[in-house]
Amino acid sequence: MPKIFKLLPWFVAASAAWSIGFVYNVYSGGGELSSLRAMYFHKVVLAAEIKAPQRLIIMGGSGAHHSINSEIIEQKLGIPVMNMGLDGPVGLNVILPTILESVRPGDIVLLIPEDLILLDEDGLLERSAPFGLATGRPGLGGVPPKELTQAAWMLGVPSLRSITKSTIELLETGKITGYYSDPITKRGDPEEAKYRKGKWWQWSIRQPISPHAISRITQFRQEVEAKGATLVLSLPWVYAKTDAQTVGNMKNIVENLGKIAPLVYDKTSYNLKTDSRLFADTHHHLIPEARKIRSRQLAQQLKPVLTDLGLLKAKTER
């Protein structure tokens, strides 16, 4: 018997094992990627259901997803709001084209990029390739072939930690969940908050904005405008130090982002917060009450900018 036929059962077994692992990682809801994928497609459906001629589409990483109360902003501005925030480690190169697909003519696109996204040198982070694969767009964002191949292979290899967590959840609750499995509102906001169990420490912004981030966001403005929409930028709230290095780098970020598109932020604090009680489980995720405060402030900052752009003129005259 040829040697290849002797190895065939092993190939079949390995393929079957990889397929089971792929289904677990991408479709079961048992890991961060699968729950993130499900949340993204859910938000796409919710966004499509908004039939108004003008929408405010909020996008960014988890710092956008976990920091907004869309209902409050919608009430203050008088236009439908959709929170399309995803996950920072998906990377700028993948987040931008992913959400661009949902943008329609007349939309206002509000990008709230965390420093993780702004300081990255090539726009690709650890979930860039896996997210593209999981959503059926392999290589999205210019992921190199080698990295894409490695990511595809690893999608079929669930971690022992993940399997153990899922097994315990299945036995105790009868279901498997991931970080992004929590229910969301019809406007894409998380209905629940996770809270930090360990001690807090203040974040530092150690670098200025990367040249790649400047270039890619500039390109994104052109892509948004080509769809007949308008790009506006905002700084996120972050629990951070207010030392000279952090403030200096925030000034650099503000200066460069402000050259790309209208930028809204607290000009006194640069949105750097020193009260950890406002934050949930990370330095960029807010507790529900802080989301309300943040959203009222954000709406107040946006209103004059959008009015000057002629995007709220009809609303303010009524």
PDB file of C-alpha atoms in Angstrom:
ATOM      1  CA  MET A   1       0.000   0.000   0.000  1.00  0.00           C
ATOM      2  CA  PRO A   2       1.424   3.416  -0.961  1.00  0.00           C
ATOM      3  CA  LYS A   3       2.642   5.442   2.001  1.00  0.00           C
ATOM      4  CA  ILE A   4       0.182   8.250   1.243  1.00  0.00           C
ATOM      5  CA  PHE A   5      -2.748   5.913   1.879  1.00  0.00           C
ATOM      6  CA  LYS A   6      -1.312   4.914   5.231  1.00  0.00           C
ATOM      7  CA  LEU A   7      -1.181   8.596   6.237  1.00  0.00           C
ATOM      8  CA  LEU A   8      -4.687   9.291   4.955  1.00  0.00           C
ATOM      9  CA  PRO A   9      -6.457   8.438   8.261  1.00  0.00           C
ATOM     10  CA  TRP A  10      -4.150  10.861  10.047  1.00  0.00           C
ATOM     11  CA  PHE A  11      -4.931  13.636   7.569  1.00  0.00           C
ATOM     12  CA  VAL A  12      -8.634  12.965   7.947  1.00  0.00           C
ATOM     13  CA  ALA A  13      -8.392  13.001  11.745  1.00  0.00           C
ATOM     14  CA  ALA A  14      -6.311  16.197  11.741  1.00  0.00           C
ATOM     15  CA  SER A  15      -8.753  17.904   9.342  1.00  0.00           C
ATOM     16  CA  ALA A  16     -11.710  16.867  11.459  1.00  0.00           C
ATOM     17  CA  ALA A  17     -10.012  18.150  14.634  1.00  0.00           C
ATOM     18  CA  TRP A  18      -9.145  21.471  12.950  1.00  0.00           C
ATOM     19  CA  SER A  19     -12.711  21.847  11.674  1.00  0.00           C
ATOM     20  CA  ILE A  20     -14.154  21.278  15.133  1.00  0.00           C
ATOM     21  CA  GLY A  21     -11.725  23.820  16.586  1.00  0.00           C
ATOM     22  CA  PHE A  22     -12.610  26.323  13.838  1.00  0.00           C
ATOM     23  CA  VAL A  23     -16.324  25.989  14.521  1.00  0.00           C
ATOM     24  CA  TYR A  24     -15.674  26.436  18.245  1.00  0.00           C
ATOM     25  CA  ASN A  25     -13.472  29.525  17.806  1.00  0.00           C
ATOM     26  CA  VAL A  26     -15.536  31.255  15.110  1.00  0.00           C
ATOM     27  CA  TYR A  27     -19.157  30.171  15.549  1.00  0.00           C
ATOM     28  CA  SER A  28     -19.801  28.739  19.005  1.00  0.00           C
ATOM     29  CA  GLY A  29     -19.654  31.945  21.029  1.00  0.00           C
ATOM     30  CA  GLY A  30     -17.091  30.341  23.274  1.00  0.00           C
ATOM     31  CA  GLY A  31     -14.247  32.764  22.672  1.00  0.00           C
ATOM     32  CA  GLU A  32     -13.679  36.475  22.224  1.00  0.00           C
ATOM     33  CA  LEU A  33     -13.480  36.168  18.436  1.00  0.00           C
ATOM     34  CA  SER A  34     -16.738  34.259  18.036  1.00  0.00           C
ATOM     35  CA  SER A  35     -18.676  36.585  20.333  1.00  0.00           C
ATOM     36  CA  LEU A  36     -17.107  39.627  18.604  1.00  0.00           C
ATOM     37  CA  ARG A  37     -18.070  38.247  15.189  1.00  0.00           C
ATOM     38  CA  ALA A  38     -21.652  37.668  16.314  1.00  0.00           C
ATOM     39  CA  MET A  39     -21.882  41.150  17.845  1.00  0.00           C
ATOM     40  CA  TYR A  40     -20.561  42.763  14.668  1.00  0.00           C
ATOM     41  CA  PHE A  41     -23.088  41.054  12.395  1.00  0.00           C
ATOM     42  CA  HIS A  42     -25.858  41.897  14.865  1.00  0.00           C
ATOM     43  CA  LYS A  43     -24.866  45.581  14.711  1.00  0.00           C
ATOM     44  CA  VAL A  44     -24.830  45.491  10.911  1.00  0.00           C
ATOM     45  CA  VAL A  45     -28.436  44.270  10.927  1.00  0.00           C
ATOM     46  CA  LEU A  46     -29.492  46.886  13.478  1.00  0.00           C
ATOM     47  CA  ALA A  47     -27.822  49.675  11.487  1.00  0.00           C
ATOM     48  CA  ALA A  48     -29.582  48.575   8.297  1.00  0.00           C
ATOM     49  CA  GLU A  49     -32.934  48.752  10.082  1.00  0.00           C
ATOM     50  CA  ILE A  50     -32.534  52.509  10.635  1.00  0.00           C
ATOM     51  CA  LYS A  51     -34.283  53.952   7.592  1.00  0.00           C
ATOM     52  CA  ALA A  52     -33.722  57.640   8.372  1.00  0.00           C
ATOM     53  CA  PRO A  53     -31.901  59.703   5.707  1.00  0.00           C
ATOM     54  CA  GLN A  54     -29.306  60.771   8.265  1.00  0.00           C
ATOM     55  CA  ARG A  55     -27.675  58.704  11.010  1.00  0.00           C
ATOM     56  CA  LEU A  56     -24.812  59.234  13.440  1.00  0.00           C
ATOM     57  CA  ILE A  57     -22.581  56.165  13.160  1.00  0.00           C
ATOM     58  CA  ILE A  58     -20.199  55.866  16.124  1.00  0.00           C
ATOM     59  CA  MET A  59     -17.174  53.657  15.558  1.00  0.00           C
ATOM     60  CA  GLY A  60     -13.879  52.678  17.121  1.00  0.00           C
ATOM     61  CA  GLY A  61     -12.694  49.896  19.384  1.00  0.00           C
ATOM     62  CA  SER A  62     -14.217  48.674  22.619  1.00  0.00           C
ATOM     63  CA  GLY A  63     -13.603  52.158  24.009  1.00  0.00           C
ATOM     64  CA  ALA A  64     -16.422  53.294  21.728  1.00  0.00           C
ATOM     65  CA  HIS A  65     -18.601  50.240  22.290  1.00  0.00           C
ATOM     66  CA  HIS A  66     -18.396  50.465  26.091  1.00  0.00           C
ATOM     67  CA  SER A  67     -18.553  54.250  26.570  1.00  0.00           C
ATOM     68  CA  ILE A  68     -21.674  55.485  24.792  1.00  0.00           C
ATOM     69  CA  ASN A  69     -25.358  55.867  25.611  1.00  0.00           C
ATOM     70  CA  SER A  70     -26.762  56.246  22.100  1.00  0.00           C
ATOM     71  CA  GLU A  71     -30.258  57.060  23.336  1.00  0.00           C
ATOM     72  CA  ILE A  72     -29.050  60.199  25.120  1.00  0.00           C
ATOM     73  CA  ILE A  73     -27.078  61.430  22.098  1.00  0.00           C
ATOM     74  CA  GLU A  74     -30.047  60.711  19.849  1.00  0.00           C
ATOM     75  CA  GLN A  75     -32.343  62.759  22.088  1.00  0.00           C
ATOM     76  CA  LYS A  76     -29.908  65.666  22.245  1.00  0.00           C
ATOM     77  CA  LEU A  77     -29.138  65.813  18.504  1.00  0.00           C
ATOM     78  CA  GLY A  78     -32.470  64.685  17.103  1.00  0.00           C
ATOM     79  CA  ILE A  79     -31.003  62.112  14.703  1.00  0.00           C
ATOM     80  CA  PRO A  80     -30.752  58.290  14.987  1.00  0.00           C
ATOM     81  CA  VAL A  81     -27.514  57.063  16.553  1.00  0.00           C
ATOM     82  CA  MET A  82     -25.888  53.662  15.985  1.00  0.00           C
ATOM     83  CA  ASN A  83     -22.982  52.415  18.107  1.00  0.00           C
ATOM     84  CA  MET A  84     -20.787  50.366  15.744  1.00  0.00           C
ATOM     85  CA  GLY A  85     -17.834  50.154  18.140  1.00  0.00           C
ATOM     86  CA  LEU A  86     -15.888  46.894  17.846  1.00  0.00           C
ATOM     87  CA  ASP A  87     -12.616  45.897  19.506  1.00  0.00           C
ATOM     88  CA  GLY A  88      -9.294  47.760  19.549  1.00  0.00           C
ATOM     89  CA  PRO A  89      -7.071  44.727  18.782  1.00  0.00           C
ATOM     90  CA  VAL A  90      -8.921  44.298  15.468  1.00  0.00           C
ATOM     91  CA  GLY A  91      -6.709  47.199  14.365  1.00  0.00           C
ATOM     92  CA  LEU A  92      -7.290  50.415  12.464  1.00  0.00           C
ATOM     93  CA  ASN A  93      -6.723  48.837   9.037  1.00  0.00           C
ATOM     94  CA  VAL A  94      -9.561  46.367   9.599  1.00  0.00           C
ATOM     95  CA  ILE A  95     -11.974  48.423  11.721  1.00  0.00           C
ATOM     96  CA  LEU A  96     -12.235  51.250   9.178  1.00  0.00           C
ATOM     97  CA  PRO A  97     -13.167  49.247   6.039  1.00  0.00           C
ATOM     98  CA  THR A  98     -15.383  46.938   8.098  1.00  0.00           C
ATOM     99  CA  ILE A  99     -17.632  49.747   9.334  1.00  0.00           C
ATOM    100  CA  LEU A 100     -17.386  51.707   6.074  1.00  0.00           C
ATOM    101  CA  GLU A 101     -19.541  48.988   4.491  1.00  0.00           C
ATOM    102  CA  SER A 102     -22.476  50.117   6.650  1.00  0.00           C
ATOM    103  CA  VAL A 103     -22.111  53.848   5.885  1.00  0.00           C
ATOM    104  CA  ARG A 104     -24.784  55.453   3.680  1.00  0.00           C
ATOM    105  CA  PRO A 105     -25.054  58.867   1.983  1.00  0.00           C
ATOM    106  CA  GLY A 106     -26.065  61.532   4.512  1.00  0.00           C
ATOM    107  CA  ASP A 107     -24.518  59.732   7.490  1.00  0.00           C
ATOM    108  CA  ILE A 108     -22.294  61.411  10.052  1.00  0.00           C
ATOM    109  CA  VAL A 109     -19.458  59.045  10.994  1.00  0.00           C
ATOM    110  CA  LEU A 110     -17.940  59.669  14.429  1.00  0.00           C
ATOM    111  CA  LEU A 111     -14.630  57.857  14.867  1.00  0.00           C
ATOM    112  CA  ILE A 112     -13.441  57.526  18.492  1.00  0.00           C
ATOM    113  CA  PRO A 113     -10.026  55.812  18.291  1.00  0.00           C
ATOM    114  CA  GLU A 114      -8.292  54.653  21.471  1.00  0.00           C
ATOM    115  CA  ASP A 115      -4.577  55.275  21.869  1.00  0.00           C
ATOM    116  CA  LEU A 116      -3.957  51.559  21.200  1.00  0.00           C
ATOM    117  CA  ILE A 117      -5.206  52.211  17.667  1.00  0.00           C
ATOM    118  CA  LEU A 118      -3.554  55.610  17.220  1.00  0.00           C
ATOM    119  CA  LEU A 119      -0.056  54.578  18.319  1.00  0.00           C
ATOM    120  CA  ASP A 120       0.124  51.328  16.339  1.00  0.00           C
ATOM    121  CA  GLU A 121       2.682  51.565  13.553  1.00  0.00           C
ATOM    122  CA  ASP A 122       1.040  49.510  10.787  1.00  0.00           C
ATOM    123  CA  GLY A 123      -2.693  49.379  11.615  1.00  0.00           C
ATOM    124  CA  LEU A 124      -2.632  45.634  12.225  1.00  0.00           C
ATOM    125  CA  LEU A 125      -2.966  44.073  15.679  1.00  0.00           C
ATOM    126  CA  GLU A 126      -3.476  40.569  17.049  1.00  0.00           C
ATOM    127  CA  ARG A 127      -7.111  40.215  15.975  1.00  0.00           C
ATOM    128  CA  SER A 128      -6.792  41.824  12.540  1.00  0.00           C
ATOM    129  CA  ALA A 129      -6.247  38.606  10.587  1.00  0.00           C
ATOM    130  CA  PRO A 130      -8.579  36.388  12.684  1.00  0.00           C
ATOM    131  CA  PHE A 131     -11.441  38.910  12.456  1.00  0.00           C
ATOM    132  CA  GLY A 132     -11.135  39.162   8.686  1.00  0.00           C
ATOM    133  CA  LEU A 133     -11.196  35.367   8.406  1.00  0.00           C
ATOM    134  CA  ALA A 134     -14.114  35.011  10.803  1.00  0.00           C
ATOM    135  CA  THR A 135     -16.211  37.546   8.901  1.00  0.00           C
ATOM    136  CA  GLY A 136     -15.479  36.012   5.508  1.00  0.00           C
ATOM    137  CA  ARG A 137     -12.978  38.635   4.294  1.00  0.00           C
ATOM    138  CA  PRO A 138      -9.521  37.048   4.604  1.00  0.00           C
ATOM    139  CA  GLY A 139      -6.682  39.504   4.194  1.00  0.00           C
ATOM    140  CA  LEU A 140      -8.866  42.556   4.879  1.00  0.00           C
ATOM    141  CA  GLY A 141      -6.713  45.523   5.824  1.00  0.00           C
ATOM    142  CA  GLY A 142      -3.655  44.257   3.974  1.00  0.00           C
ATOM    143  CA  VAL A 143      -2.738  41.400   6.326  1.00  0.00           C
ATOM    144  CA  PRO A 144       0.456  39.744   4.946  1.00  0.00           C
ATOM    145  CA  PRO A 145       0.003  36.198   3.515  1.00  0.00           C
ATOM    146  CA  LYS A 146       2.262  34.594   6.140  1.00  0.00           C
ATOM    147  CA  GLU A 147       0.346  36.177   9.017  1.00  0.00           C
ATOM    148  CA  LEU A 148      -2.947  35.250   7.372  1.00  0.00           C
ATOM    149  CA  THR A 149      -1.883  31.609   7.012  1.00  0.00           C
ATOM    150  CA  GLN A 150      -0.789  31.430  10.641  1.00  0.00           C
ATOM    151  CA  ALA A 151      -4.067  32.982  11.786  1.00  0.00           C
ATOM    152  CA  ALA A 152      -6.106  30.533   9.688  1.00  0.00           C
ATOM    153  CA  TRP A 153      -4.269  27.612  11.242  1.00  0.00           C
ATOM    154  CA  MET A 154      -4.688  28.909  14.795  1.00  0.00           C
ATOM    155  CA  LEU A 155      -8.440  29.357  14.312  1.00  0.00           C
ATOM    156  CA  GLY A 156      -8.649  25.580  14.359  1.00  0.00           C
ATOM    157  CA  VAL A 157      -6.706  25.289  17.619  1.00  0.00           C
ATOM    158  CA  PRO A 158      -8.753  26.418  20.644  1.00  0.00           C
ATOM    159  CA  SER A 159      -6.744  27.100  23.789  1.00  0.00           C
ATOM    160  CA  LEU A 160      -6.972  24.839  26.812  1.00  0.00           C
ATOM    161  CA  ARG A 161      -8.028  27.822  28.917  1.00  0.00           C
ATOM    162  CA  SER A 162     -10.871  28.633  26.529  1.00  0.00           C
ATOM    163  CA  ILE A 163     -12.085  25.035  26.395  1.00  0.00           C
ATOM    164  CA  THR A 164     -11.983  24.742  30.192  1.00  0.00           C
ATOM    165  CA  LYS A 165     -13.952  27.984  30.586  1.00  0.00           C
ATOM    166  CA  SER A 166     -16.558  26.887  28.046  1.00  0.00           C
ATOM    167  CA  THR A 167     -16.928  23.437  29.627  1.00  0.00           C
ATOM    168  CA  ILE A 168     -17.535  24.933  33.072  1.00  0.00           C
ATOM    169  CA  GLU A 169     -20.034  27.454  31.649  1.00  0.00           C
ATOM    170  CA  LEU A 170     -21.865  24.746  29.742  1.00  0.00           C
ATOM    171  CA  LEU A 171     -22.179  22.583  32.839  1.00  0.00           C
ATOM    172  CA  GLU A 172     -23.191  25.449  35.143  1.00  0.00           C
ATOM    173  CA  THR A 173     -25.404  27.572  32.885  1.00  0.00           C
ATOM    174  CA  GLY A 174     -26.167  25.424  29.868  1.00  0.00           C
ATOM    175  CA  LYS A 175     -24.580  27.900  27.427  1.00  0.00           C
ATOM    176  CA  ILE A 176     -21.203  29.122  26.207  1.00  0.00           C
ATOM    177  CA  THR A 177     -20.350  32.832  26.271  1.00  0.00           C
ATOM    178  CA  GLY A 178     -17.531  35.136  25.228  1.00  0.00           C
ATOM    179  CA  TYR A 179     -16.498  38.649  26.244  1.00  0.00           C
ATOM    180  CA  TYR A 180     -18.847  40.259  23.719  1.00  0.00           C
ATOM    181  CA  SER A 181     -21.775  37.904  24.318  1.00  0.00           C
ATOM    182  CA  ASP A 182     -23.668  40.386  26.505  1.00  0.00           C
ATOM    183  CA  PRO A 183     -26.932  41.653  24.967  1.00  0.00           C
ATOM    184  CA  ILE A 184     -26.922  44.979  23.145  1.00  0.00           C
ATOM    185  CA  THR A 185     -29.662  47.564  22.648  1.00  0.00           C
ATOM    186  CA  LYS A 186     -31.270  48.285  19.279  1.00  0.00           C
ATOM    187  CA  ARG A 187     -28.709  51.077  18.918  1.00  0.00           C
ATOM    188  CA  GLY A 188     -25.716  48.802  19.564  1.00  0.00           C
ATOM    189  CA  ASP A 189     -24.906  49.777  23.155  1.00  0.00           C
ATOM    190  CA  PRO A 190     -24.037  47.042  25.679  1.00  0.00           C
ATOM    191  CA  GLU A 191     -26.869  46.522  28.156  1.00  0.00           C
ATOM    192  CA  GLU A 192     -24.513  45.400  30.907  1.00  0.00           C
ATOM    193  CA  ALA A 193     -21.123  46.366  32.295  1.00  0.00           C
ATOM    194  CA  LYS A 194     -18.218  44.286  33.499  1.00  0.00           C
ATOM    195  CA  TYR A 195     -16.301  45.497  36.538  1.00  0.00           C
ATOM    196  CA  ARG A 196     -12.638  45.332  37.405  1.00  0.00           C
ATOM    197  CA  LYS A 197     -11.698  42.902  40.163  1.00  0.00           C
ATOM    198  CA  GLY A 198      -8.085  43.958  40.615  1.00  0.00           C
ATOM    199  CA  LYS A 199      -6.543  47.239  41.687  1.00  0.00           C
ATOM    200  CA  TRP A 200      -6.564  50.245  39.377  1.00  0.00           C
ATOM    201  CA  TRP A 201      -3.475  51.930  38.009  1.00  0.00           C
ATOM    202  CA  GLN A 202      -3.362  54.982  35.769  1.00  0.00           C
ATOM    203  CA  TRP A 203      -2.723  54.616  32.040  1.00  0.00           C
ATOM    204  CA  SER A 204       0.159  56.415  30.317  1.00  0.00           C
ATOM    205  CA  ILE A 205       0.253  57.654  26.728  1.00  0.00           C
ATOM    206  CA  ARG A 206       3.918  57.032  25.967  1.00  0.00           C
ATOM    207  CA  GLN A 207       4.057  57.929  22.270  1.00  0.00           C
ATOM    208  CA  PRO A 208       2.661  60.483  19.838  1.00  0.00           C
ATOM    209  CA  ILE A 209       0.264  59.391  17.105  1.00  0.00           C
ATOM    210  CA  SER A 210       1.895  57.155  14.489  1.00  0.00           C
ATOM    211  CA  PRO A 211       2.429  58.338  10.894  1.00  0.00           C
ATOM    212  CA  HIS A 212       0.424  55.324   9.717  1.00  0.00           C
ATOM    213  CA  ALA A 213      -2.610  56.302  11.814  1.00  0.00           C
ATOM    214  CA  ILE A 214      -2.486  59.835  10.408  1.00  0.00           C
ATOM    215  CA  SER A 215      -2.281  58.525   6.855  1.00  0.00           C
ATOM    216  CA  ARG A 216      -4.974  55.868   7.266  1.00  0.00           C
ATOM    217  CA  ILE A 217      -7.511  58.155   8.968  1.00  0.00           C
ATOM    218  CA  THR A 218      -6.869  60.788   6.298  1.00  0.00           C
ATOM    219  CA  GLN A 219      -7.622  58.158   3.674  1.00  0.00           C
ATOM    220  CA  PHE A 220     -10.699  57.114   5.622  1.00  0.00           C
ATOM    221  CA  ARG A 221     -12.072  60.652   5.456  1.00  0.00           C
ATOM    222  CA  GLN A 222     -11.817  60.475   1.676  1.00  0.00           C
ATOM    223  CA  GLU A 223     -13.562  57.085   1.675  1.00  0.00           C
ATOM    224  CA  VAL A 224     -16.364  58.371   3.901  1.00  0.00           C
ATOM    225  CA  GLU A 225     -16.875  61.461   1.763  1.00  0.00           C
ATOM    226  CA  ALA A 226     -16.898  59.323  -1.395  1.00  0.00           C
ATOM    227  CA  LYS A 227     -19.984  57.643   0.048  1.00  0.00           C
ATOM    228  CA  GLY A 228     -21.670  60.998   0.592  1.00  0.00           C
ATOM    229  CA  ALA A 229     -21.111  60.969   4.359  1.00  0.00           C
ATOM    230  CA  THR A 230     -19.171  63.208   6.792  1.00  0.00           C
ATOM    231  CA  LEU A 231     -16.345  62.246   9.155  1.00  0.00           C
ATOM    232  CA  VAL A 232     -15.974  63.736  12.639  1.00  0.00           C
ATOM    233  CA  LEU A 233     -13.409  62.645  15.234  1.00  0.00           C
ATOM    234  CA  SER A 234     -13.426  62.491  19.029  1.00  0.00           C
ATOM    235  CA  LEU A 235     -10.980  61.550  21.748  1.00  0.00           C
ATOM    236  CA  PRO A 236     -12.118  58.750  24.063  1.00  0.00           C
ATOM    237  CA  TRP A 237     -12.334  59.054  27.816  1.00  0.00           C
ATOM    238  CA  VAL A 238      -9.422  57.258  29.450  1.00  0.00           C
ATOM    239  CA  TYR A 239      -8.375  56.767  33.072  1.00  0.00           C
ATOM    240  CA  ALA A 240      -4.818  58.060  32.818  1.00  0.00           C
ATOM    241  CA  LYS A 241      -1.995  60.024  34.310  1.00  0.00           C
ATOM    242  CA  THR A 242      -1.775  63.728  33.631  1.00  0.00           C
ATOM    243  CA  ASP A 243       2.027  63.828  33.655  1.00  0.00           C
ATOM    244  CA  ALA A 244       3.990  65.882  31.119  1.00  0.00           C
ATOM    245  CA  GLN A 245       4.630  62.925  28.820  1.00  0.00           C
ATOM    246  CA  THR A 246       0.987  61.851  28.608  1.00  0.00           C
ATOM    247  CA  VAL A 247      -0.349  65.389  28.182  1.00  0.00           C
ATOM    248  CA  GLY A 248       2.340  66.194  25.613  1.00  0.00           C
ATOM    249  CA  ASN A 249       1.450  63.162  23.546  1.00  0.00           C
ATOM    250  CA  MET A 250      -2.249  63.972  23.787  1.00  0.00           C
ATOM    251  CA  LYS A 251      -1.494  67.463  22.455  1.00  0.00           C
ATOM    252  CA  ASN A 252       0.315  65.824  19.547  1.00  0.00           C
ATOM    253  CA  ILE A 253      -2.653  63.551  18.890  1.00  0.00           C
ATOM    254  CA  VAL A 254      -5.062  66.500  19.006  1.00  0.00           C
ATOM    255  CA  GLU A 255      -2.927  68.598  16.666  1.00  0.00           C
ATOM    256  CA  ASN A 256      -2.688  65.849  14.046  1.00  0.00           C
ATOM    257  CA  LEU A 257      -6.269  64.598  14.235  1.00  0.00           C
ATOM    258  CA  GLY A 258      -7.571  68.167  14.053  1.00  0.00           C
ATOM    259  CA  LYS A 259      -5.874  68.552  10.671  1.00  0.00           C
ATOM    260  CA  ILE A 260      -7.776  65.560   9.290  1.00  0.00           C
ATOM    261  CA  ALA A 261     -11.369  66.283  10.336  1.00  0.00           C
ATOM    262  CA  PRO A 262     -13.383  68.211  12.934  1.00  0.00           C
ATOM    263  CA  LEU A 263     -12.305  66.968  16.371  1.00  0.00           C
ATOM    264  CA  VAL A 264     -14.369  67.182  19.561  1.00  0.00           C
ATOM    265  CA  TYR A 265     -12.891  66.781  23.045  1.00  0.00           C
ATOM    266  CA  ASP A 266     -12.566  68.525  26.393  1.00  0.00           C
ATOM    267  CA  LYS A 267      -9.936  71.168  25.669  1.00  0.00           C
ATOM    268  CA  THR A 268      -9.027  71.418  29.350  1.00  0.00           C
ATOM    269  CA  SER A 269      -8.463  67.750  30.154  1.00  0.00           C
ATOM    270  CA  TYR A 270      -7.944  66.160  26.697  1.00  0.00           C
ATOM    271  CA  ASN A 271     -10.500  63.616  27.970  1.00  0.00           C
ATOM    272  CA  LEU A 272      -7.970  62.283  30.493  1.00  0.00           C
ATOM    273  CA  LYS A 273      -9.876  61.246  33.623  1.00  0.00           C
ATOM    274  CA  THR A 274      -8.381  60.786  37.075  1.00  0.00           C
ATOM    275  CA  ASP A 275     -11.369  59.214  38.856  1.00  0.00           C
ATOM    276  CA  SER A 276     -11.310  55.416  38.494  1.00  0.00           C
ATOM    277  CA  ARG A 277     -14.895  55.214  39.759  1.00  0.00           C
ATOM    278  CA  LEU A 278     -16.060  56.274  36.290  1.00  0.00           C
ATOM    279  CA  PHE A 279     -14.537  53.166  34.729  1.00  0.00           C
ATOM    280  CA  ALA A 280     -15.697  49.565  34.555  1.00  0.00           C
ATOM    281  CA  ASP A 281     -13.192  46.815  33.736  1.00  0.00           C
ATOM    282  CA  THR A 282     -10.608  48.694  31.632  1.00  0.00           C
ATOM    283  CA  HIS A 283      -9.144  52.171  31.330  1.00  0.00           C
ATOM    284  CA  HIS A 284     -11.437  52.902  28.348  1.00  0.00           C
ATOM    285  CA  HIS A 285     -14.710  51.222  29.411  1.00  0.00           C
ATOM    286  CA  LEU A 286     -17.215  53.272  31.398  1.00  0.00           C
ATOM    287  CA  ILE A 287     -19.783  52.290  33.993  1.00  0.00           C
ATOM    288  CA  PRO A 288     -23.417  52.942  32.905  1.00  0.00           C
ATOM    289  CA  GLU A 289     -23.743  56.243  34.775  1.00  0.00           C
ATOM    290  CA  ALA A 290     -20.457  57.510  33.332  1.00  0.00           C
ATOM    291  CA  ARG A 291     -21.669  56.564  29.827  1.00  0.00           C
ATOM    292  CA  LYS A 292     -24.593  58.933  30.362  1.00  0.00           C
ATOM    293  CA  ILE A 293     -22.322  61.763  31.504  1.00  0.00           C
ATOM    294  CA  ARG A 294     -19.953  61.155  28.606  1.00  0.00           C
ATOM    295  CA  SER A 295     -22.811  61.052  26.095  1.00  0.00           C
ATOM    296  CA  ARG A 296     -24.351  64.309  27.301  1.00  0.00           C
ATOM    297  CA  GLN A 297     -20.967  65.998  27.014  1.00  0.00           C
ATOM    298  CA  LEU A 298     -20.318  64.454  23.595  1.00  0.00           C
ATOM    299  CA  ALA A 299     -23.688  65.602  22.248  1.00  0.00           C
ATOM    300  CA  GLN A 300     -23.016  69.110  23.565  1.00  0.00           C
ATOM    301  CA  GLN A 301     -19.623  69.149  21.810  1.00  0.00           C
ATOM    302  CA  LEU A 302     -21.009  67.757  18.567  1.00  0.00           C
ATOM    303  CA  LYS A 303     -23.985  70.076  18.197  1.00  0.00           C
ATOM    304  CA  PRO A 304     -22.135  73.294  17.265  1.00  0.00           C
ATOM    305  CA  VAL A 305     -19.731  71.391  14.997  1.00  0.00           C
ATOM    306  CA  LEU A 306     -22.527  69.681  13.101  1.00  0.00           C
ATOM    307  CA  THR A 307     -24.491  72.910  12.936  1.00  0.00           C
ATOM    308  CA  ASP A 308     -21.496  74.722  11.428  1.00  0.00           C
ATOM    309  CA  LEU A 309     -21.192  71.927   8.855  1.00  0.00           C
ATOM    310  CA  GLY A 310     -24.852  72.401   7.949  1.00  0.00           C
ATOM    311  CA  LEU A 311     -25.752  68.914   9.150  1.00  0.00           C
ATOM    312  CA  LEU A 312     -28.170  69.976  11.891  1.00  0.00           C
ATOM    313  CA  LYS A 313     -29.527  73.131  10.275  1.00  0.00           C
ATOM    314  CA  ALA A 314     -32.964  71.716   9.524  1.00  0.00           C
ATOM    315  CA  LYS A 315     -33.210  70.347  13.038  1.00  0.00           C
ATOM    316  CA  THR A 316     -32.281  73.576  14.798  1.00  0.00           C
ATOM    317  CA  GLU A 317     -34.673  75.699  12.755  1.00  0.00           C
ATOM    318  CA  ARG A 318     -37.732  73.703  13.773  1.00  0.00           C
TER     319      ARG A 318
END
